[in-house]
Amino acid sequence: AQKVTQAQTEISVVEKEDVTLDCVYETRDTTYYLFWYKQPPSGELVFLIRRNSFDEQNEISGRYSWNFQKSTSSFNFTITASQVVDSAVYFCAPGPTGGGNKLTFGTGTQLKVEL
Amino acid sequence: NAGVTQTPKFQVLKTGQSMTLQCAQDMNHEYMSWYRQDPGMGLRLIHYSVGAGITDQGEVPNGYNVSRSTTEDFPLRLLSAAPSQTSVYFCASRGLAQGTDTQYFGPGTRLTVL
């Protein structure tokens, strides 16, 4: 079974600030995926990134970056120079790499970016 | 390529009514699943399917039925709607092959049961 903790329920920042969303997970699997999804106010779930557990390299995509620390079971997400359009609920979700289909979602972090 | 589509977008039911939420994908994905999203609880898996003719229960299956007669479609049936089933329902699909095994979600169906 997998479990994920997103301890920050809600974060408010002013535009252009950097913000980090924390994710701590538990899993008994030796290999697994870690995902981040974004849910804007319109309600759809948008895939942001998938990380395989054997790949501990950090990743940067534009203003987004992810820090994977397998030793502490954390997969944190940083938005640099935040924008109002980044306002959304962000979900971290571990999932199996094999034939399983189940993603385990945390309760999400509501990010509000204000002018 | 429409991805994952869901109909309807909104639905209001009375307690005891039945209905089917439709989900289709055009990516030839083997895996499909249904989640429900309730405030403060993230998403919870209802049912999933690993291919046509194969379905299995997820975390919260009671009150819901599914079938998978084709690769493309995965409808979710509410047999006798209850107010506790008021929620937003998401369908998702993913492939089996490496590179296609990221789960993509449909736009969601907002269901209210009175």
PDB file of C-alpha atoms in Angstrom:
ATOM      1  CA  ALA A   1       0.000   0.000   0.000  1.00  0.00           C
ATOM      2  CA  GLN A   2       1.122   3.521  -0.668  1.00  0.00           C
ATOM      3  CA  LYS A   3       0.501   6.700   1.205  1.00  0.00           C
ATOM      4  CA  VAL A   4       1.273  10.323   0.469  1.00  0.00           C
ATOM      5  CA  THR A   5       1.327  13.336   2.743  1.00  0.00           C
ATOM      6  CA  GLN A   6       1.004  16.869   1.486  1.00  0.00           C
ATOM      7  CA  ALA A   7       1.234  18.718   4.751  1.00  0.00           C
ATOM      8  CA  GLN A   8       0.590  22.162   3.261  1.00  0.00           C
ATOM      9  CA  THR A   9      -3.140  22.502   2.850  1.00  0.00           C
ATOM     10  CA  GLU A  10      -3.012  26.016   1.441  1.00  0.00           C
ATOM     11  CA  ILE A  11      -0.221  28.368   0.426  1.00  0.00           C
ATOM     12  CA  SER A  12      -0.598  32.004  -0.544  1.00  0.00           C
ATOM     13  CA  VAL A  13       2.169  33.905  -2.302  1.00  0.00           C
ATOM     14  CA  VAL A  14       2.550  37.144  -4.168  1.00  0.00           C
ATOM     15  CA  GLU A  15       3.286  36.947  -7.862  1.00  0.00           C
ATOM     16  CA  LYS A  16       6.953  36.460  -8.727  1.00  0.00           C
ATOM     17  CA  GLU A  17       7.721  34.757  -5.447  1.00  0.00           C
ATOM     18  CA  ASP A  18       9.184  31.261  -5.516  1.00  0.00           C
ATOM     19  CA  VAL A  19       7.140  28.572  -3.810  1.00  0.00           C
ATOM     20  CA  THR A  20       7.831  24.950  -2.889  1.00  0.00           C
ATOM     21  CA  LEU A  21       5.132  22.346  -2.461  1.00  0.00           C
ATOM     22  CA  ASP A  22       6.096  19.443  -0.245  1.00  0.00           C
ATOM     23  CA  CYS A  23       5.314  15.787  -0.822  1.00  0.00           C
ATOM     24  CA  VAL A  24       6.293  12.897   1.410  1.00  0.00           C
ATOM     25  CA  TYR A  25       5.313   9.392   0.416  1.00  0.00           C
ATOM     26  CA  GLU A  26       5.354   5.880   1.813  1.00  0.00           C
ATOM     27  CA  THR A  27       5.598   2.747  -0.272  1.00  0.00           C
ATOM     28  CA  ARG A  28       6.699  -0.843   0.112  1.00  0.00           C
ATOM     29  CA  ASP A  29       7.427  -1.156  -3.584  1.00  0.00           C
ATOM     30  CA  THR A  30      11.082  -1.291  -4.582  1.00  0.00           C
ATOM     31  CA  THR A  31      10.362   0.525  -7.815  1.00  0.00           C
ATOM     32  CA  TYR A  32       7.580   3.002  -8.303  1.00  0.00           C
ATOM     33  CA  TYR A  33       6.549   6.153 -10.066  1.00  0.00           C
ATOM     34  CA  LEU A  34       5.917   9.556  -8.566  1.00  0.00           C
ATOM     35  CA  PHE A  35       3.583  12.000 -10.263  1.00  0.00           C
ATOM     36  CA  TRP A  36       2.499  15.588  -9.867  1.00  0.00           C
ATOM     37  CA  TYR A  37      -0.845  16.770 -11.212  1.00  0.00           C
ATOM     38  CA  LYS A  38      -2.311  20.257 -11.343  1.00  0.00           C
ATOM     39  CA  GLN A  39      -6.010  20.980 -10.909  1.00  0.00           C
ATOM     40  CA  PRO A  40      -6.839  24.562 -11.903  1.00  0.00           C
ATOM     41  CA  PRO A  41     -10.126  26.205 -10.906  1.00  0.00           C
ATOM     42  CA  SER A  42     -11.704  24.846 -14.096  1.00  0.00           C
ATOM     43  CA  GLY A  43     -11.449  21.394 -12.515  1.00  0.00           C
ATOM     44  CA  GLU A  44      -9.508  19.244 -14.949  1.00  0.00           C
ATOM     45  CA  LEU A  45      -6.474  17.250 -13.840  1.00  0.00           C
ATOM     46  CA  VAL A  46      -3.350  18.151 -15.755  1.00  0.00           C
ATOM     47  CA  PHE A  47      -0.323  15.876 -15.765  1.00  0.00           C
ATOM     48  CA  LEU A  48       2.905  17.702 -14.875  1.00  0.00           C
ATOM     49  CA  ILE A  49       5.630  15.144 -14.343  1.00  0.00           C
ATOM     50  CA  ARG A  50       6.400  11.473 -13.821  1.00  0.00           C
ATOM     51  CA  ARG A  51       9.542  10.348 -12.034  1.00  0.00           C
ATOM     52  CA  ASN A  52      10.759   6.764 -11.805  1.00  0.00           C
ATOM     53  CA  SER A  53      12.138   5.812  -8.408  1.00  0.00           C
ATOM     54  CA  PHE A  54      15.456   4.692  -9.802  1.00  0.00           C
ATOM     55  CA  ASP A  55      16.082   8.097 -11.361  1.00  0.00           C
ATOM     56  CA  GLU A  56      17.045  10.542  -8.637  1.00  0.00           C
ATOM     57  CA  GLN A  57      18.118  13.326 -10.912  1.00  0.00           C
ATOM     58  CA  ASN A  58      16.308  16.546 -10.286  1.00  0.00           C
ATOM     59  CA  GLU A  59      14.324  17.914 -13.179  1.00  0.00           C
ATOM     60  CA  ILE A  60      13.635  21.403 -14.426  1.00  0.00           C
ATOM     61  CA  SER A  61      10.988  22.382 -16.923  1.00  0.00           C
ATOM     62  CA  GLY A  62      10.766  26.108 -17.428  1.00  0.00           C
ATOM     63  CA  ARG A  63       9.676  27.648 -14.139  1.00  0.00           C
ATOM     64  CA  TYR A  64       8.977  24.236 -12.635  1.00  0.00           C
ATOM     65  CA  SER A  65      11.510  22.057 -10.888  1.00  0.00           C
ATOM     66  CA  TRP A  66      11.298  18.880  -8.888  1.00  0.00           C
ATOM     67  CA  ASN A  67      13.575  17.630  -6.137  1.00  0.00           C
ATOM     68  CA  PHE A  68      13.462  13.891  -5.540  1.00  0.00           C
ATOM     69  CA  GLN A  69      15.125  12.617  -2.368  1.00  0.00           C
ATOM     70  CA  LYS A  70      14.654   8.873  -2.111  1.00  0.00           C
ATOM     71  CA  SER A  71      16.443   8.757   1.247  1.00  0.00           C
ATOM     72  CA  THR A  72      13.752  10.948   2.822  1.00  0.00           C
ATOM     73  CA  SER A  73      10.881   9.735   0.585  1.00  0.00           C
ATOM     74  CA  SER A  74      10.201  13.228  -0.627  1.00  0.00           C
ATOM     75  CA  PHE A  75       9.349  14.606  -4.052  1.00  0.00           C
ATOM     76  CA  ASN A  76       9.023  18.353  -3.720  1.00  0.00           C
ATOM     77  CA  PHE A  77       7.847  20.726  -6.429  1.00  0.00           C
ATOM     78  CA  THR A  78       9.122  24.276  -6.805  1.00  0.00           C
ATOM     79  CA  ILE A  79       7.604  27.007  -8.928  1.00  0.00           C
ATOM     80  CA  THR A  80       9.996  29.850  -9.637  1.00  0.00           C
ATOM     81  CA  ALA A  81       8.664  33.357 -10.208  1.00  0.00           C
ATOM     82  CA  SER A  82       5.076  32.290  -9.597  1.00  0.00           C
ATOM     83  CA  GLN A  83       2.258  33.682 -11.727  1.00  0.00           C
ATOM     84  CA  VAL A  84      -1.455  34.086 -11.126  1.00  0.00           C
ATOM     85  CA  VAL A  85      -2.080  31.276 -13.648  1.00  0.00           C
ATOM     86  CA  ASP A  86      -0.241  28.915 -11.291  1.00  0.00           C
ATOM     87  CA  SER A  87      -3.142  29.186  -8.845  1.00  0.00           C
ATOM     88  CA  ALA A  88      -4.487  25.664  -8.545  1.00  0.00           C
ATOM     89  CA  VAL A  89      -4.594  22.587  -6.369  1.00  0.00           C
ATOM     90  CA  TYR A  90      -1.514  20.439  -6.816  1.00  0.00           C
ATOM     91  CA  PHE A  91      -1.533  16.716  -6.163  1.00  0.00           C
ATOM     92  CA  CYS A  92       1.404  14.436  -5.587  1.00  0.00           C
ATOM     93  CA  ALA A  93       0.700  10.785  -6.341  1.00  0.00           C
ATOM     94  CA  PRO A  94       2.895   7.669  -6.097  1.00  0.00           C
ATOM     95  CA  GLY A  95       1.956   4.800  -8.356  1.00  0.00           C
ATOM     96  CA  PRO A  96       3.135   1.337  -9.324  1.00  0.00           C
ATOM     97  CA  THR A  97       5.455   0.799 -12.263  1.00  0.00           C
ATOM     98  CA  GLY A  98       4.158  -2.647 -13.009  1.00  0.00           C
ATOM     99  CA  GLY A  99       0.732  -3.723 -14.097  1.00  0.00           C
ATOM    100  CA  GLY A 100      -1.057  -1.822 -11.403  1.00  0.00           C
ATOM    101  CA  ASN A 101      -3.350   1.009 -12.212  1.00  0.00           C
ATOM    102  CA  LYS A 102      -3.828   2.750  -8.903  1.00  0.00           C
ATOM    103  CA  LEU A 103      -2.442   6.143  -8.129  1.00  0.00           C
ATOM    104  CA  THR A 104      -2.529   7.109  -4.479  1.00  0.00           C
ATOM    105  CA  PHE A 105      -3.450  10.761  -4.222  1.00  0.00           C
ATOM    106  CA  GLY A 106      -2.721  13.057  -1.353  1.00  0.00           C
ATOM    107  CA  THR A 107      -5.256  15.633  -0.270  1.00  0.00           C
ATOM    108  CA  GLY A 108      -3.517  18.238  -2.376  1.00  0.00           C
ATOM    109  CA  THR A 109      -2.059  21.689  -1.761  1.00  0.00           C
ATOM    110  CA  GLN A 110      -4.094  24.725  -2.732  1.00  0.00           C
ATOM    111  CA  LEU A 111      -1.760  27.373  -4.154  1.00  0.00           C
ATOM    112  CA  LYS A 112      -3.028  30.929  -4.437  1.00  0.00           C
ATOM    113  CA  VAL A 113      -0.884  33.413  -6.309  1.00  0.00           C
ATOM    114  CA  GLU A 114      -1.979  37.005  -5.882  1.00  0.00           C
ATOM    115  CA  LEU A 115      -0.953  40.178  -7.637  1.00  0.00           C
TER     116      LEU A 115
ATOM    117  CA  ASN B   1      -6.826  12.721 -30.829  1.00  0.00           C
ATOM    118  CA  ALA B   2      -9.390  13.696 -28.179  1.00  0.00           C
ATOM    119  CA  GLY B   3      -7.684  11.889 -25.290  1.00  0.00           C
ATOM    120  CA  VAL B   4     -10.099  10.910 -22.524  1.00  0.00           C
ATOM    121  CA  THR B   5     -13.667  12.151 -22.878  1.00  0.00           C
ATOM    122  CA  GLN B   6     -16.475  12.007 -20.334  1.00  0.00           C
ATOM    123  CA  THR B   7     -20.191  12.664 -20.593  1.00  0.00           C
ATOM    124  CA  PRO B   8     -22.158  14.281 -19.150  1.00  0.00           C
ATOM    125  CA  LYS B   9     -20.270  17.177 -17.572  1.00  0.00           C
ATOM    126  CA  PHE B  10     -22.994  17.817 -15.032  1.00  0.00           C
ATOM    127  CA  GLN B  11     -25.846  15.647 -13.737  1.00  0.00           C
ATOM    128  CA  VAL B  12     -28.468  15.961 -11.032  1.00  0.00           C
ATOM    129  CA  LEU B  13     -30.229  12.821  -9.836  1.00  0.00           C
ATOM    130  CA  LYS B  14     -32.849  12.024  -7.281  1.00  0.00           C
ATOM    131  CA  THR B  15     -32.156   9.400  -4.645  1.00  0.00           C
ATOM    132  CA  GLY B  16     -32.812   5.949  -6.056  1.00  0.00           C
ATOM    133  CA  GLN B  17     -32.391   6.836  -9.702  1.00  0.00           C
ATOM    134  CA  SER B  18     -29.865   5.016 -11.833  1.00  0.00           C
ATOM    135  CA  MET B  19     -27.560   6.382 -14.485  1.00  0.00           C
ATOM    136  CA  THR B  20     -24.414   5.680 -16.457  1.00  0.00           C
ATOM    137  CA  LEU B  21     -21.404   7.944 -16.671  1.00  0.00           C
ATOM    138  CA  GLN B  22     -19.685   7.528 -19.998  1.00  0.00           C
ATOM    139  CA  CYS B  23     -15.924   7.444 -20.545  1.00  0.00           C
ATOM    140  CA  ALA B  24     -14.043   6.912 -23.788  1.00  0.00           C
ATOM    141  CA  GLN B  25     -10.422   7.147 -24.847  1.00  0.00           C
ATOM    142  CA  ASP B  26      -8.860   7.111 -28.294  1.00  0.00           C
ATOM    143  CA  MET B  27      -5.274   6.364 -27.295  1.00  0.00           C
ATOM    144  CA  ASN B  28      -5.629   2.563 -27.405  1.00  0.00           C
ATOM    145  CA  HIS B  29      -4.761   2.416 -23.711  1.00  0.00           C
ATOM    146  CA  GLU B  30      -5.140  -0.905 -21.931  1.00  0.00           C
ATOM    147  CA  TYR B  31      -5.805   0.501 -18.473  1.00  0.00           C
ATOM    148  CA  MET B  32      -8.828   2.577 -17.573  1.00  0.00           C
ATOM    149  CA  SER B  33     -10.093   3.625 -14.185  1.00  0.00           C
ATOM    150  CA  TRP B  34     -12.705   5.641 -12.361  1.00  0.00           C
ATOM    151  CA  TYR B  35     -11.978   7.948  -9.427  1.00  0.00           C
ATOM    152  CA  ARG B  36     -14.189  10.112  -7.319  1.00  0.00           C
ATOM    153  CA  GLN B  37     -13.058  13.381  -5.807  1.00  0.00           C
ATOM    154  CA  ASP B  38     -14.590  14.706  -2.632  1.00  0.00           C
ATOM    155  CA  PRO B  39     -13.590  17.889  -0.808  1.00  0.00           C
ATOM    156  CA  GLY B  40     -10.512  17.419   1.367  1.00  0.00           C
ATOM    157  CA  MET B  41     -10.079  13.773   0.378  1.00  0.00           C
ATOM    158  CA  GLY B  42      -8.088  13.785  -2.828  1.00  0.00           C
ATOM    159  CA  LEU B  43      -9.084  11.198  -5.419  1.00  0.00           C
ATOM    160  CA  ARG B  44     -10.185   7.686  -4.541  1.00  0.00           C
ATOM    161  CA  LEU B  45     -10.247   4.750  -6.930  1.00  0.00           C
ATOM    162  CA  ILE B  46     -13.668   3.206  -7.562  1.00  0.00           C
ATOM    163  CA  HIS B  47     -13.057   0.546 -10.240  1.00  0.00           C
ATOM    164  CA  TYR B  48     -10.441  -0.145 -12.828  1.00  0.00           C
ATOM    165  CA  SER B  49      -9.842  -2.295 -15.879  1.00  0.00           C
ATOM    166  CA  VAL B  50      -6.650  -3.722 -17.321  1.00  0.00           C
ATOM    167  CA  GLY B  51      -8.190  -4.592 -20.662  1.00  0.00           C
ATOM    168  CA  ALA B  52     -11.404  -5.449 -22.452  1.00  0.00           C
ATOM    169  CA  GLY B  53     -13.408  -7.969 -20.461  1.00  0.00           C
ATOM    170  CA  ILE B  54     -11.384  -7.478 -17.262  1.00  0.00           C
ATOM    171  CA  THR B  55     -12.447  -5.257 -14.369  1.00  0.00           C
ATOM    172  CA  ASP B  56     -11.610  -5.063 -10.692  1.00  0.00           C
ATOM    173  CA  GLN B  57     -12.603  -3.142  -7.614  1.00  0.00           C
ATOM    174  CA  GLY B  58     -10.718  -0.208  -6.230  1.00  0.00           C
ATOM    175  CA  GLU B  59     -10.883   1.490  -2.880  1.00  0.00           C
ATOM    176  CA  VAL B  60     -14.558   2.552  -2.841  1.00  0.00           C
ATOM    177  CA  PRO B  61     -16.535   0.242  -5.206  1.00  0.00           C
ATOM    178  CA  ASN B  62     -19.843  -0.051  -3.341  1.00  0.00           C
ATOM    179  CA  GLY B  63     -22.825   1.292  -5.256  1.00  0.00           C
ATOM    180  CA  TYR B  64     -21.050   1.274  -8.610  1.00  0.00           C
ATOM    181  CA  ASN B  65     -20.763  -1.188 -11.473  1.00  0.00           C
ATOM    182  CA  VAL B  66     -18.454  -1.177 -14.469  1.00  0.00           C
ATOM    183  CA  SER B  67     -17.928  -3.182 -17.627  1.00  0.00           C
ATOM    184  CA  ARG B  68     -15.311  -3.079 -20.370  1.00  0.00           C
ATOM    185  CA  SER B  69     -16.629  -4.513 -23.617  1.00  0.00           C
ATOM    186  CA  THR B  70     -14.208  -2.548 -25.803  1.00  0.00           C
ATOM    187  CA  THR B  71     -10.773  -1.051 -25.344  1.00  0.00           C
ATOM    188  CA  GLU B  72     -12.149   2.430 -25.888  1.00  0.00           C
ATOM    189  CA  ASP B  73     -15.099   2.576 -23.481  1.00  0.00           C
ATOM    190  CA  PHE B  74     -15.404   2.182 -19.737  1.00  0.00           C
ATOM    191  CA  PRO B  75     -18.837   3.229 -18.429  1.00  0.00           C
ATOM    192  CA  LEU B  76     -19.593   3.636 -14.734  1.00  0.00           C
ATOM    193  CA  ARG B  77     -23.091   2.707 -13.566  1.00  0.00           C
ATOM    194  CA  LEU B  78     -24.807   3.977 -10.466  1.00  0.00           C
ATOM    195  CA  LEU B  79     -27.465   1.417  -9.678  1.00  0.00           C
ATOM    196  CA  SER B  80     -29.474   3.369  -7.086  1.00  0.00           C
ATOM    197  CA  ALA B  81     -28.076   6.813  -6.476  1.00  0.00           C
ATOM    198  CA  ALA B  82     -27.557   8.020  -2.911  1.00  0.00           C
ATOM    199  CA  PRO B  83     -26.653  11.495  -1.613  1.00  0.00           C
ATOM    200  CA  SER B  84     -23.280  10.061  -0.505  1.00  0.00           C
ATOM    201  CA  GLN B  85     -22.461   9.614  -4.188  1.00  0.00           C
ATOM    202  CA  THR B  86     -22.523  13.350  -4.769  1.00  0.00           C
ATOM    203  CA  SER B  87     -19.028  13.948  -6.055  1.00  0.00           C
ATOM    204  CA  VAL B  88     -16.877  14.758  -9.047  1.00  0.00           C
ATOM    205  CA  TYR B  89     -16.040  11.673 -11.068  1.00  0.00           C
ATOM    206  CA  PHE B  90     -12.906  11.337 -13.144  1.00  0.00           C
ATOM    207  CA  CYS B  91     -12.115   8.685 -15.693  1.00  0.00           C
ATOM    208  CA  ALA B  92      -8.466   8.001 -16.514  1.00  0.00           C
ATOM    209  CA  SER B  93      -6.492   5.852 -18.902  1.00  0.00           C
ATOM    210  CA  ARG B  94      -2.916   4.763 -19.381  1.00  0.00           C
ATOM    211  CA  GLY B  95      -1.013   2.474 -21.665  1.00  0.00           C
ATOM    212  CA  LEU B  96       1.040  -0.575 -20.786  1.00  0.00           C
ATOM    213  CA  ALA B  97       4.151   0.070 -22.802  1.00  0.00           C
ATOM    214  CA  GLN B  98       6.910   2.207 -21.378  1.00  0.00           C
ATOM    215  CA  GLY B  99       6.381   5.773 -22.437  1.00  0.00           C
ATOM    216  CA  THR B 100       2.599   5.380 -22.516  1.00  0.00           C
ATOM    217  CA  ASP B 101       2.174   4.454 -18.867  1.00  0.00           C
ATOM    218  CA  THR B 102       1.304   7.881 -17.536  1.00  0.00           C
ATOM    219  CA  GLN B 103      -2.290   8.192 -16.415  1.00  0.00           C
ATOM    220  CA  TYR B 104      -4.325  10.855 -18.189  1.00  0.00           C
ATOM    221  CA  PHE B 105      -7.626  12.109 -16.906  1.00  0.00           C
ATOM    222  CA  GLY B 106     -10.880  13.137 -18.507  1.00  0.00           C
ATOM    223  CA  PRO B 107     -12.495  16.500 -17.728  1.00  0.00           C
ATOM    224  CA  GLY B 108     -14.723  15.087 -14.998  1.00  0.00           C
ATOM    225  CA  THR B 109     -18.452  14.698 -14.341  1.00  0.00           C
ATOM    226  CA  ARG B 110     -19.982  16.671 -11.495  1.00  0.00           C
ATOM    227  CA  LEU B 111     -22.819  14.607 -10.017  1.00  0.00           C
ATOM    228  CA  THR B 112     -25.333  15.828  -7.447  1.00  0.00           C
ATOM    229  CA  VAL B 113     -27.759  13.395  -5.819  1.00  0.00           C
ATOM    230  CA  LEU B 114     -30.705  15.028  -4.070  1.00  0.00           C
TER     231      LEU B 114
END
